[in-house]
Amino acid sequence: METLESELTCPICLELFEDPLLLPCAHSLCFNCAHRILVSHCSTSKPLESISAFQCPTCRYVITLNHRGLEGLKRNVTLQNIIDRFQKASLSGPNSPTESRRLQPQRPYTGTISGTIAGTIGGGSGTSGSSARGSPATSSHSHPHANHANHTNHTNANHSPAVVAKMDPRISCQFCEQDPPREAVKTCVTCEVSYCDRCLRATHPNKKPFTSHRLVEPVPDTHIRGLTCLEHENEKVNMYCLVDDQLICALCKLVGRHREHQVSSLTERFDKLKQTLENNLTNLVKRNSELENQMAKLIQICQQVEVNTAMHEAKLVEECDELVEIIRQRKQVIAVKIKESKVMKLRKLAQQIANCRQCLERSSALITQAEQSLKENDHARFLQTARNVAERVAMATASSQVLIPDVNLNEAFDNFALDFSREKKILEGLDYLTAPNPPSIRDELCTASHDTITVHWTSEDEFSVTSYELQYTIYTGQTNFISLYNSADSWMIVPNIKQNHYTVHGLQSGTRYIFFVKAINQAGSRNSEPARLKTNSQPFKLDPKTAHKKLRLSNDCLTMEKDESSLKKSHTPERFSGTGSYGAAGNVFIDSGCHYWEVLLGASTWYAIGVAYKSAPKNEWSGKNSSSWVFSRCNNNFMVRHDGKEMLVEASLQLRRLGVLLDYDNNSLSFYDAMSSQHIHTFEISFLLPVVPTFMIWNKSVMILSGLPVPDFVDGVALDHQEQQQQQMGLCRQESPYLTGMKTCH
């Protein structure tokens, strides 16, 4: 029976299954216990309804729930029927362990405090325990004369004191007069006495006032009477000192050392401590669940490591076997070549050996015949026979020269020299392929035009790099390149580059770009450090169609000179006209980017240089209207002019090379002394239309140099002077009043 009972016990509450659920892993669990597991996973950010899985407490199998939650799991009806029949069979005998379980209180043991409260053993102070299977009081009153024998329960930390008491030695009846007294079957909590079956029937009939007495399983007398005060003998503890965190009696509070201390009732302290313990236990269960999940993940990672290791080992064996197979095949091929050469050499040598043997036989016969002729002493006979022999000997001697072996048929195999040093070095370097080291962009090798940039880079791992990838975007001034790389959505990508350089076409003129180079192979990729590169300014020349009639342009349209002689030029709307408006415009209209050009002033002391809209009037000085902005010199005075307003600025009388920086995207026009790298003035302009470079002179000549890269001394100068210039004048903002001190240049 005990073995069967253990099989019918829930692994969580250690009680018989109640409303058991059949889990997909074939284990069972009480519905309420499964609900408590889900509650332990709840939090403020994760309500109960959002929990979709939990682990089986027996095998750790992950149970997935549908939208119905626990209601979506099947009930184990067969197991419930077995439990019901088991309970009925247990109730039929007096020594039923199930009946004892059902009659004992269900309040968990909570230490010395709960041990002193009557509720711990089933009653008192209005905190009597209850159970899902019925309260002990109801069971005892329903069967006041039931005879329950002593039995052995499973020991567990969650058992109540009554269960622990049953494991103690035999408890005797305290009402029997015989010696020795009979064994007690019940303990009356109200009377604080243990009774045998006979004394119980005699003293506690099933009628008032005994129906209100609470009967429980036999417990020792010390458990009935509770704890006594340590300072006052025979006084039961009935309150709790919050200051000393100690159980005390009423005398301790009235006359003892705890009289000034704050105290609480045992019930209140019991409830608070129980609530704290339950909360901590819930947190501990939750933490254990998290640790179990973490451990499950670690175990899963370990398993994956094993799988990956086996996979890579198999791959290593496969690759090495392929190398060995290649070496074996090449060995066979080379060995066949050696054997073929050997057969060819031996065949030819054998033919020569046969020829030599044949010649040797003929020579031997001829030697014998010649020796016979030499033995002839008769001169006439000798002359008659020896002449033929002498001719044959001479011919044989001459023919022996052809028997020299062929030089190509010697014993050496010079054309089969083997040198595997390179292959051995490669094989010795066999290892896992790693991502290549990041390449390095060589700024000093990079070149640019007004619409192209050629990027050069180097890499330490040329042999392992499969390809390169070039990424670039317009530089917005952001200094955090990592954030720029991660946030920019306008990156242009050039993949599958095989060389260490690449030319990007179609870029904006006078614009800064950020470039990255990525080295790629099968193991991964690595990025280079960012490089800031910029295109040159838009190159332009003077447009002859716009030049004033009294200006002469050079053949290359880069120099303009004042010429008082009246030239026959057709009048066009684009041409500068009017008295004193000796100007010409560039042949480009600029609507984006950063552009820089320089003007060689020569000996000219009267000029105006700047930019203007296409709609700017051509019959008046540049700067006299709201569509043009210029820097000008009137003899020894330097000034800036816009919309008819002028302001004197500081500049050297030795100014011979004027730099002009048009930053259309940042709405600024700046002028510099290019020789001394000094900033002169910056206009803040809210550009509305494309602008064209304009040039005016009243004496001598000027020459333009366009399409230049922005000099390094220009970087940051405009920003340094921006605030100062905004305080001095507001030439291009409607809301900013013009400063005083303006004058008209005549």
XYZ file of C-alpha atoms in Angstrom:
746
model
C 0.000 0.000 0.000
C 2.804 2.386 0.836
C 4.419 1.738 -2.557
C 1.107 2.349 -4.287
C 0.591 5.528 -2.255
C 3.996 6.868 -3.292
C 3.041 6.335 -6.934
C -0.179 8.304 -6.370
C 1.610 11.224 -4.627
C 2.068 14.603 -6.303
C 5.785 15.566 -6.552
C 4.983 19.160 -5.507
C 2.568 18.991 -2.566
C 3.498 15.386 -1.564
C -0.202 14.634 -1.188
C -2.436 12.348 -3.199
C -3.133 13.820 -6.607
C -6.131 16.111 -6.641
C -7.677 16.937 -10.016
C -4.541 15.587 -11.757
C -3.426 16.928 -15.139
C -1.895 14.586 -17.735
C 1.261 16.326 -19.033
C 2.610 15.686 -22.584
C 5.636 13.957 -21.027
C 3.257 11.315 -19.489
C 3.784 12.595 -15.916
C 0.941 13.962 -13.811
C 0.539 17.049 -11.630
C -2.198 18.482 -9.410
C -4.089 21.318 -11.073
C -3.470 23.613 -8.063
C 0.232 22.722 -7.988
C 0.561 23.517 -11.694
C -1.202 26.808 -11.033
C 1.267 27.622 -8.231
C 4.168 26.944 -10.612
C 2.758 29.473 -13.077
C 2.182 31.998 -10.279
C 5.837 31.669 -9.239
C 6.872 32.850 -12.720
C 4.674 35.942 -12.577
C 6.020 39.463 -12.184
C 4.818 43.024 -12.672
C 6.004 42.965 -16.276
C 4.890 39.379 -16.914
C 1.294 38.666 -15.912
C -0.071 35.159 -15.423
C -1.938 35.195 -18.734
C 1.301 35.768 -20.672
C 3.050 32.643 -19.338
C 2.945 30.083 -22.129
C 5.236 27.323 -20.833
C 6.627 25.682 -17.704
C 8.840 22.702 -16.895
C 7.648 19.334 -15.642
C 8.960 19.027 -12.042
C 9.783 15.359 -12.624
C 11.662 15.277 -15.941
C 12.159 19.022 -16.731
C 10.303 18.627 -20.022
C 9.039 22.008 -21.257
C 5.214 22.022 -21.299
C 3.818 24.468 -23.850
C 0.407 25.965 -23.104
C -2.125 27.210 -25.610
C -4.433 30.210 -25.200
C -6.542 28.274 -22.666
C -3.624 27.883 -20.270
C -3.884 24.952 -17.847
C -7.441 24.352 -18.973
C -6.036 23.272 -22.300
C -4.267 20.259 -20.690
C -6.086 16.930 -20.422
C -7.325 15.611 -17.064
C -5.927 12.256 -15.978
C -9.332 10.662 -15.352
C -7.889 7.166 -14.986
C -5.471 8.284 -12.260
C -8.279 10.125 -10.433
C -10.409 6.964 -10.455
C -7.500 4.940 -9.054
C -7.011 7.500 -6.276
C -10.717 7.416 -5.412
C -10.713 3.610 -5.167
C -7.491 3.752 -3.142
C -9.048 6.196 -0.687
C -12.150 4.023 -0.302
C -10.009 0.946 0.309
C -7.916 2.865 2.828
C -11.013 4.090 4.691
C -12.280 0.529 5.116
C -9.497 -0.322 7.641
C -8.649 1.231 11.049
C -4.974 1.595 10.171
C -5.605 3.624 7.065
C -2.689 5.926 6.237
C -4.922 7.940 3.963
C -7.456 8.510 6.701
C -4.694 9.658 9.014
C -3.520 12.002 6.273
C -7.016 13.395 5.766
C -7.559 13.938 9.512
C -4.279 15.694 10.231
C -4.090 19.496 9.877
C -2.603 20.996 6.680
C -0.998 24.184 8.053
C 2.732 23.971 7.413
C 5.152 24.027 10.301
C 6.733 27.470 10.602
C 9.169 27.179 13.494
C 8.876 27.921 17.205
C 6.251 30.627 16.773
C 3.816 28.465 14.833
C 4.563 25.600 17.209
C 3.132 27.616 20.100
C -0.109 28.476 18.339
C -3.029 26.137 18.627
C -3.685 26.623 14.936
C -0.512 24.703 14.243
C -2.083 21.515 15.543
C -5.470 22.228 14.099
C -7.230 24.917 16.169
C -7.096 27.855 18.582
C -7.045 31.631 18.153
C -9.351 31.449 15.175
C -6.490 30.370 12.853
C -7.214 26.703 12.509
C -5.762 25.106 9.401
C -7.811 23.927 6.492
C -7.268 21.482 3.697
C -8.608 21.005 0.221
C -9.874 17.595 1.369
C -11.801 18.920 4.425
C -10.829 20.306 7.811
C -9.650 18.038 10.641
C -12.364 19.391 12.897
C -15.054 18.281 10.500
C -13.505 14.844 10.208
C -13.152 14.345 13.976
C -16.651 15.509 14.766
C -18.112 13.353 12.048
C -16.394 10.293 13.490
C -16.005 10.888 17.246
C -15.664 7.216 18.052
C -13.328 6.223 15.266
C -10.500 4.003 16.411
C -7.287 4.981 14.654
C -4.197 2.931 15.302
C -0.726 4.341 15.318
C 1.090 4.198 11.929
C 4.197 5.441 10.212
C 4.079 8.358 7.777
C 6.639 9.499 5.232
C 8.920 12.081 6.841
C 9.012 15.408 5.000
C 9.898 18.958 5.874
C 6.388 20.037 4.920
C 4.678 17.710 7.446
C 2.764 19.277 10.320
C 3.729 18.743 14.004
C 1.009 16.105 14.286
C 2.727 14.053 11.604
C 6.083 14.537 13.281
C 4.512 13.468 16.588
C 3.363 10.189 15.075
C 6.987 9.346 14.458
C 7.726 9.698 18.189
C 7.499 6.711 20.585
C 4.117 5.413 21.760
C 1.805 8.088 23.275
C -0.133 6.733 26.283
C -3.649 7.597 27.393
C -3.595 10.156 30.192
C -7.065 9.184 31.476
C -6.613 5.442 32.005
C -6.382 4.117 35.547
C -4.785 0.821 34.565
C -1.047 0.335 34.542
C 0.389 0.520 32.011
C -2.122 2.850 30.325
C -3.474 1.987 26.911
C -2.228 3.665 23.762
C -3.891 6.976 22.953
C -5.879 7.283 19.733
C -6.920 10.936 20.000
C -5.778 14.133 21.680
C -8.304 16.764 22.724
C -6.817 20.160 22.116
C -9.481 21.817 24.261
C -8.881 19.535 27.237
C -5.147 19.215 26.502
C -5.411 15.449 27.212
C -4.721 12.342 25.132
C -7.313 9.553 25.268
C -7.463 5.912 24.338
C -10.499 4.686 22.450
C -12.373 3.539 25.589
C -11.710 6.713 27.610
C -12.573 8.851 24.582
C -16.005 7.255 24.273
C -16.556 7.658 27.996
C -15.495 11.298 28.323
C -16.368 12.787 24.954
C -19.856 11.681 23.889
C -21.178 13.041 20.621
C -23.253 15.786 22.170
C -22.823 19.221 23.664
C -20.617 20.626 25.051
C -18.123 18.067 23.722
C -19.049 18.608 20.098
C -17.066 21.854 20.209
C -13.892 20.116 21.430
C -11.219 19.684 18.817
C -9.825 16.169 18.446
C -6.593 15.509 16.565
C -4.147 12.667 16.100
C -2.242 11.807 19.316
C 0.545 14.295 20.023
C 2.945 14.608 22.974
C 1.890 16.647 25.938
C 4.541 19.254 25.256
C 3.034 19.921 21.836
C -0.411 20.364 23.344
C 0.585 22.712 26.070
C 2.867 24.748 23.846
C 6.073 26.556 24.827
C 6.599 27.996 28.304
C 8.303 31.255 29.137
C 12.012 31.047 29.874
C 11.806 33.613 32.668
C 8.454 32.685 34.267
C 8.027 28.971 34.936
C 4.692 27.373 33.947
C 3.676 30.517 32.034
C 2.849 29.949 28.390
C 4.160 32.364 25.821
C 1.274 34.335 24.331
C 2.882 37.392 22.708
C 5.925 38.436 20.746
C 8.454 41.151 21.637
C 9.331 43.107 18.506
C 12.327 44.828 20.115
C 14.138 41.662 21.221
C 12.580 39.458 18.538
C 11.576 36.949 21.223
C 8.543 34.984 22.482
C 7.311 36.272 25.895
C 4.455 35.725 28.325
C 2.034 38.215 29.879
C 4.175 38.626 32.999
C 7.162 39.616 30.881
C 5.105 42.467 29.488
C 3.571 43.488 32.832
C 6.480 43.257 35.278
C 9.409 41.866 33.324
C 12.147 43.478 31.269
C 9.878 43.688 28.213
C 7.318 45.997 29.828
C 8.551 49.034 27.849
C 8.959 47.111 24.620
C 6.608 47.032 21.668
C 4.860 43.680 21.375
C 2.376 42.015 19.028
C 0.058 39.060 19.237
C 1.270 35.669 18.165
C -1.394 35.582 15.477
C -0.304 38.884 14.005
C 3.362 37.940 14.141
C 2.544 34.502 12.801
C 0.648 35.928 9.833
C 3.361 38.485 9.094
C 6.206 36.008 9.353
C 4.274 33.453 7.360
C 3.572 36.021 4.656
C 7.248 37.021 4.593
C 8.318 33.410 4.381
C 5.823 32.711 1.608
C 7.031 35.766 -0.338
C 10.659 34.795 0.121
C 9.829 31.232 -0.783
C 8.081 32.441 -3.939
C 11.127 34.522 -4.821
C 13.388 31.578 -4.081
C 11.270 29.290 -6.250
C 11.357 31.909 -8.989
C 15.110 32.253 -8.618
C 15.520 28.490 -8.725
C 13.386 28.405 -11.846
C 15.580 31.086 -13.419
C 18.692 29.159 -12.409
C 17.199 25.999 -13.876
C 16.439 27.835 -17.109
C 19.945 29.246 -17.148
C 21.384 25.817 -16.457
C 19.217 24.362 -19.219
C 20.582 27.005 -21.592
C 24.148 26.246 -20.500
C 23.534 22.536 -20.983
C 22.085 23.285 -24.398
C 25.159 25.366 -25.242
C 27.393 22.518 -24.055
C 25.491 20.129 -26.288
C 25.812 22.552 -29.173
C 29.543 22.843 -28.480
C 29.779 19.058 -28.676
C 27.836 19.036 -31.941
C 29.915 21.864 -33.424
C 33.131 20.191 -32.291
C 32.138 16.923 -33.925
C 31.126 18.775 -37.070
C 34.421 20.680 -37.296
C 36.429 17.535 -36.509
C 34.594 15.717 -39.291
C 35.245 18.659 -41.599
C 38.938 18.645 -40.642
C 39.212 14.925 -41.369
C 37.388 15.403 -44.653
C 39.634 18.291 -45.761
C 42.826 16.479 -44.725
C 41.659 13.308 -46.450
C 41.088 15.338 -49.614
C 44.613 16.753 -49.358
C 46.020 13.261 -48.823
C 43.999 11.980 -51.778
C 45.295 14.813 -53.978
C 48.881 14.023 -52.909
C 48.294 10.304 -53.572
C 46.920 10.989 -57.047
C 49.742 13.368 -57.912
C 52.224 10.789 -56.625
C 50.750 8.217 -58.984
C 50.826 10.632 -61.927
C 54.472 11.595 -61.344
C 55.439 7.947 -60.737
C 53.847 6.973 -64.066
C 55.848 9.705 -65.820
C 59.058 8.404 -64.251
C 58.268 4.826 -65.306
C 57.435 5.915 -68.854
C 60.729 7.795 -69.086
C 62.522 4.731 -67.714
C 60.929 2.424 -70.318
C 61.785 4.823 -73.137
C 65.388 5.166 -71.985
C 65.833 1.423 -71.509
C 64.239 0.602 -74.884
C 66.624 2.890 -76.750
C 69.615 1.731 -74.713
C 68.694 -1.908 -75.400
C 68.623 -1.166 -79.134
C 72.076 0.404 -78.920
C 73.332 -2.574 -76.897
C 72.060 -4.923 -79.606
C 73.751 -2.840 -82.306
C 77.008 -2.847 -80.337
C 76.828 -6.638 -79.906
C 76.219 -7.136 -83.630
C 79.136 -4.850 -84.525
C 81.304 -6.612 -81.986
C 80.590 -10.007 -83.563
C 81.439 -8.705 -87.042
C 84.577 -7.043 -85.739
C 85.676 -10.263 -84.025
C 85.288 -12.244 -87.253
C 87.163 -9.559 -89.166
C 89.982 -9.580 -86.569
C 90.322 -13.355 -86.945
C 90.491 -13.061 -90.745
C 93.019 -10.203 -90.509
C 95.221 -12.202 -88.167
C 95.160 -15.125 -90.620
C 96.220 -12.784 -93.415
C 99.105 -11.468 -91.361
C 100.491 -14.989 -91.060
C 100.953 -15.188 -94.862
C 104.636 -14.723 -95.745
C 104.297 -14.934 -99.479
C 104.221 -11.410 -100.741
C 102.114 -12.077 -103.760
C 99.519 -14.101 -101.907
C 99.436 -11.532 -99.051
C 98.833 -8.690 -101.458
C 96.165 -10.700 -103.191
C 94.168 -11.469 -100.028
C 95.067 -8.698 -97.560
C 93.880 -5.759 -99.624
C 90.222 -6.710 -99.222
C 90.733 -7.415 -95.515
C 92.484 -4.085 -94.986
C 89.574 -2.210 -96.562
C 87.047 -4.013 -94.378
C 89.142 -3.285 -91.219
C 89.345 0.398 -92.148
C 85.580 0.570 -92.698
C 84.900 -1.226 -89.397
C 87.195 1.171 -87.563
C 85.367 4.182 -89.029
C 81.909 2.772 -88.303
C 82.670 2.309 -84.572
C 82.315 6.088 -84.070
C 78.518 5.871 -84.448
C 78.240 3.643 -81.389
C 78.699 6.573 -78.940
C 75.572 6.579 -76.627
C 72.940 9.277 -77.115
C 73.487 12.117 -74.623
C 69.742 12.139 -73.924
C 69.827 8.533 -72.881
C 72.109 8.868 -69.883
C 71.179 7.555 -66.458
C 70.202 10.999 -65.010
C 66.584 12.291 -64.692
C 67.361 16.015 -64.670
C 63.972 16.959 -66.095
C 62.271 15.225 -63.149
C 63.688 17.391 -60.358
C 61.214 17.553 -57.434
C 60.942 20.686 -55.282
C 57.973 20.657 -52.895
C 59.370 23.297 -50.516
C 56.575 25.779 -51.321
C 53.893 23.135 -50.896
C 55.468 21.937 -47.636
C 55.423 25.483 -46.287
C 51.759 25.834 -47.179
C 50.916 22.497 -45.570
C 52.816 23.432 -42.414
C 50.696 26.579 -42.201
C 47.393 24.707 -42.318
C 45.042 26.182 -39.734
C 41.539 27.514 -39.335
C 40.811 30.465 -41.581
C 40.251 33.647 -39.574
C 38.753 36.944 -40.582
C 41.414 39.122 -42.249
C 43.043 41.989 -40.427
C 41.411 45.336 -41.146
C 42.833 47.057 -44.203
C 44.340 50.530 -43.999
C 43.307 53.400 -46.288
C 46.378 55.251 -47.639
C 45.340 58.901 -47.600
C 48.549 60.005 -49.276
C 47.807 57.796 -52.301
C 44.160 58.783 -52.674
C 43.332 61.250 -55.453
C 40.254 63.298 -56.277
C 38.691 65.409 -58.980
C 35.536 67.468 -58.821
C 33.303 64.386 -59.207
C 35.540 61.361 -58.535
C 37.672 59.996 -55.688
C 40.166 57.170 -56.099
C 40.660 55.289 -52.817
C 43.843 53.263 -52.197
C 44.343 50.828 -49.327
C 46.724 48.113 -48.140
C 46.127 44.847 -46.303
C 48.417 42.592 -44.288
C 46.404 39.504 -45.290
C 46.397 39.760 -49.076
C 46.617 35.990 -49.407
C 43.538 35.278 -47.234
C 41.315 38.102 -48.509
C 38.648 36.956 -50.951
C 37.349 40.409 -51.867
C 36.962 43.962 -50.609
C 33.882 46.077 -50.082
C 33.953 49.874 -50.240
C 31.353 51.893 -48.318
C 30.992 55.663 -48.405
C 28.600 58.450 -47.512
C 28.590 62.238 -47.279
C 30.325 63.472 -44.124
C 27.865 65.356 -41.931
C 30.375 66.561 -39.345
C 29.594 63.784 -36.862
C 32.760 62.879 -34.968
C 31.505 59.551 -33.578
C 32.222 57.371 -36.585
C 30.827 54.230 -34.942
C 27.459 55.904 -34.415
C 27.657 57.331 -37.914
C 28.345 53.877 -39.337
C 25.469 52.306 -37.408
C 22.918 55.067 -37.933
C 23.431 56.328 -41.470
C 20.917 54.871 -43.911
C 22.427 56.463 -47.029
C 25.638 54.433 -47.254
C 26.659 53.504 -50.768
C 28.241 50.057 -51.097
C 30.599 48.794 -53.799
C 30.977 45.003 -53.348
C 33.328 42.361 -54.733
C 36.411 44.516 -55.369
C 39.489 42.435 -56.225
C 42.142 45.197 -56.381
C 43.553 47.428 -53.651
C 42.065 50.565 -55.154
C 38.794 51.797 -56.567
C 37.550 54.975 -58.247
C 34.123 56.250 -57.243
C 32.358 58.304 -59.919
C 29.394 60.665 -59.853
C 30.240 62.418 -56.573
C 29.206 65.946 -55.650
C 31.758 68.658 -56.213
C 33.479 70.174 -53.209
C 31.960 67.633 -50.803
C 33.517 65.671 -47.943
C 32.929 61.911 -47.787
C 33.554 59.179 -45.236
C 35.040 55.957 -46.615
C 35.324 52.474 -45.073
C 37.017 49.465 -46.672
C 35.967 45.974 -45.568
C 38.245 42.965 -46.122
C 36.200 39.779 -46.577
C 36.868 36.046 -46.611
C 34.917 32.922 -45.688
C 35.577 33.408 -41.955
C 34.209 36.951 -41.753
C 35.160 40.538 -42.424
C 36.948 43.458 -40.759
C 36.510 47.195 -41.400
C 39.264 49.724 -41.857
C 39.485 52.914 -39.884
C 37.339 55.650 -41.451
C 38.943 58.053 -43.882
C 37.668 61.547 -44.689
C 38.228 62.423 -48.330
C 36.806 65.310 -50.335
C 36.203 66.083 -53.959
C 37.674 69.206 -55.537
C 35.675 72.297 -56.294
C 33.642 72.599 -59.459
C 36.032 73.894 -62.159
C 34.768 76.798 -64.229
C 35.892 79.545 -66.591
C 34.669 83.013 -67.453
C 31.623 82.998 -69.697
C 32.294 85.240 -72.731
C 28.550 85.734 -73.237
C 28.361 87.571 -69.897
C 31.492 89.757 -70.231
C 31.060 93.538 -70.499
C 31.927 95.087 -73.848
C 34.916 96.893 -72.328
C 36.434 93.704 -70.956
C 38.809 91.510 -72.879
C 39.001 87.794 -71.987
C 42.011 85.578 -72.655
C 41.769 82.659 -75.010
C 41.482 80.197 -72.120
C 38.772 82.403 -70.534
C 40.659 82.519 -67.211
C 41.869 86.163 -67.362
C 39.823 89.345 -67.747
C 41.329 92.785 -68.475
C 39.852 96.302 -68.619
C 39.936 97.554 -72.208
C 38.572 101.054 -72.839
C 38.423 100.559 -76.566
C 34.889 99.839 -77.684
C 34.660 96.287 -78.928
C 31.961 95.087 -81.233
C 30.048 92.574 -79.102
C 26.446 91.611 -79.558
C 24.127 92.526 -76.713
C 22.540 89.621 -74.822
C 20.417 89.573 -71.639
C 23.225 87.693 -69.883
C 25.893 90.325 -70.648
C 26.912 92.904 -68.048
C 25.987 96.360 -69.316
C 25.690 99.860 -68.062
C 28.265 102.462 -67.181
C 30.817 101.190 -64.685
C 29.426 97.677 -64.515
C 32.537 96.035 -65.947
C 31.868 92.448 -64.994
C 31.803 88.847 -66.121
C 30.322 85.671 -64.629
C 31.493 82.088 -64.440
C 30.068 79.439 -66.714
C 28.585 77.277 -63.888
C 25.644 77.529 -61.527
C 26.292 76.015 -58.107
C 23.481 74.538 -55.996
C 25.307 72.156 -53.605
C 28.648 71.259 -52.080
C 31.643 73.211 -50.869
C 33.669 75.066 -53.532
C 36.889 77.040 -53.427
C 38.558 79.203 -56.024
C 41.216 81.894 -55.985
C 41.590 85.191 -57.848
C 45.037 86.532 -58.731
C 44.530 90.294 -58.364
C 47.828 91.444 -59.853
C 48.088 95.260 -59.706
C 44.335 95.880 -59.744
C 43.159 98.229 -56.965
C 39.496 98.478 -57.911
C 37.462 95.279 -58.130
C 34.456 93.384 -56.734
C 34.426 89.584 -56.437
C 31.636 87.342 -55.150
C 28.542 85.366 -56.173
C 25.074 86.233 -57.468
C 21.783 84.703 -58.477
C 21.043 84.405 -62.175
C 18.337 87.046 -61.742
C 20.775 89.670 -60.398
C 20.702 92.909 -62.488
C 23.545 93.206 -64.999
C 23.410 96.989 -65.344
C 24.691 97.857 -61.842
C 27.476 96.941 -59.507
C 27.401 93.543 -57.863
C 26.317 93.911 -54.241
C 24.016 96.833 -54.972
C 21.029 94.467 -54.971
C 19.646 91.658 -52.785
C 20.724 88.980 -55.286
C 24.510 89.406 -55.022
C 27.257 89.322 -52.355
C 30.779 90.626 -53.021
C 34.112 91.562 -51.476
C 35.472 94.727 -53.089
C 38.375 97.159 -53.035
C 38.082 100.857 -53.761
C 41.694 102.037 -53.860
C 42.816 101.698 -50.234
C 39.446 100.689 -48.743
C 38.267 97.088 -48.447
C 34.594 96.337 -47.854
C 31.866 93.761 -48.230
C 28.627 94.678 -49.960
C 25.104 93.262 -50.228
C 21.726 94.808 -51.019
C 23.307 98.258 -51.318
C 24.798 98.071 -47.799
C 28.554 98.246 -47.299
C 30.849 97.535 -44.369
C 34.567 98.155 -44.104
C 36.737 95.134 -43.326
C 40.380 94.656 -42.435
C 42.672 93.509 -45.244
C 46.254 94.016 -46.267
C 47.092 96.488 -49.017
C 49.469 93.799 -50.245
C 46.527 91.458 -50.948
C 47.417 89.807 -54.221
C 45.634 86.441 -54.004
C 42.012 86.314 -52.848
C 40.508 82.946 -51.796
C 36.741 82.439 -52.078
C 34.984 79.590 -50.236
C 31.350 78.945 -51.160
C 29.764 76.406 -48.774
C 26.334 76.166 -50.327
C 25.106 73.372 -48.044
C 26.043 75.325 -44.902
C 24.822 78.682 -46.260
C 28.079 80.605 -46.099
C 30.383 82.622 -48.375
C 33.885 83.360 -47.045
C 36.864 85.376 -48.283
C 40.522 84.743 -47.384
C 43.948 86.192 -47.983
C 45.315 83.047 -49.623
C 48.938 84.133 -49.307
C 48.863 84.681 -45.539
C 46.022 82.184 -44.806
C 44.056 84.949 -43.064
C 40.283 85.015 -42.868
C 38.724 88.295 -44.045
C 34.952 87.954 -43.858
C 32.078 85.456 -43.979
C 28.539 86.054 -45.261
C 25.767 83.969 -43.705
C 23.345 83.434 -46.598
C 20.140 81.462 -46.791
C 20.521 80.431 -50.412
C 17.247 80.092 -52.305
C 18.543 79.596 -55.859
C 21.727 78.401 -57.581
C 24.499 81.003 -57.615
C 27.199 81.880 -60.152
C 30.674 83.350 -59.435
C 30.904 87.014 -60.483
C 33.925 89.253 -61.132
C 34.147 93.049 -61.686
C 37.207 95.246 -62.292
C 37.687 98.919 -62.951
C 41.421 98.833 -63.690
C 44.141 96.371 -64.642
C 43.291 92.648 -64.837
C 42.538 89.585 -62.693
C 43.003 85.859 -63.236
C 40.911 83.048 -61.763
C 42.067 79.617 -60.543
C 39.066 77.267 -60.155
C 38.507 73.612 -59.295
C 40.927 73.797 -56.355
C 40.711 71.573 -53.260
C 39.697 73.359 -50.086
C 42.930 74.341 -48.272
C 43.577 72.975 -44.806
C 43.786 76.470 -43.290
C 40.166 77.078 -44.318
C 38.819 74.209 -42.168
C 37.223 75.580 -39.049
C 38.054 79.223 -39.727
C 34.525 80.080 -40.783
C 33.150 78.470 -37.639
C 35.602 80.365 -35.446
C 34.502 83.702 -36.883
C 30.843 82.965 -37.385
C 29.620 84.233 -34.037
C 31.755 87.367 -34.249
C 30.521 88.162 -37.745
C 26.894 87.627 -36.786
C 27.328 90.174 -34.010
C 28.879 92.688 -36.396
C 26.414 92.486 -39.255
C 23.389 90.695 -40.567
C 23.779 91.268 -44.249
C 21.802 88.234 -45.315
C 19.146 87.765 -42.632
C 15.929 89.757 -42.821
C 15.485 89.689 -39.074
C 18.989 91.044 -38.390
C 19.366 94.851 -38.724
C 22.333 96.199 -40.630
C 25.062 97.708 -38.548
C 25.961 101.326 -38.757
C 29.136 102.435 -40.421
C 28.000 101.453 -43.948
C 28.923 103.823 -46.730
C 28.660 103.927 -50.479
C 31.780 103.412 -52.531
C 32.082 105.920 -55.418
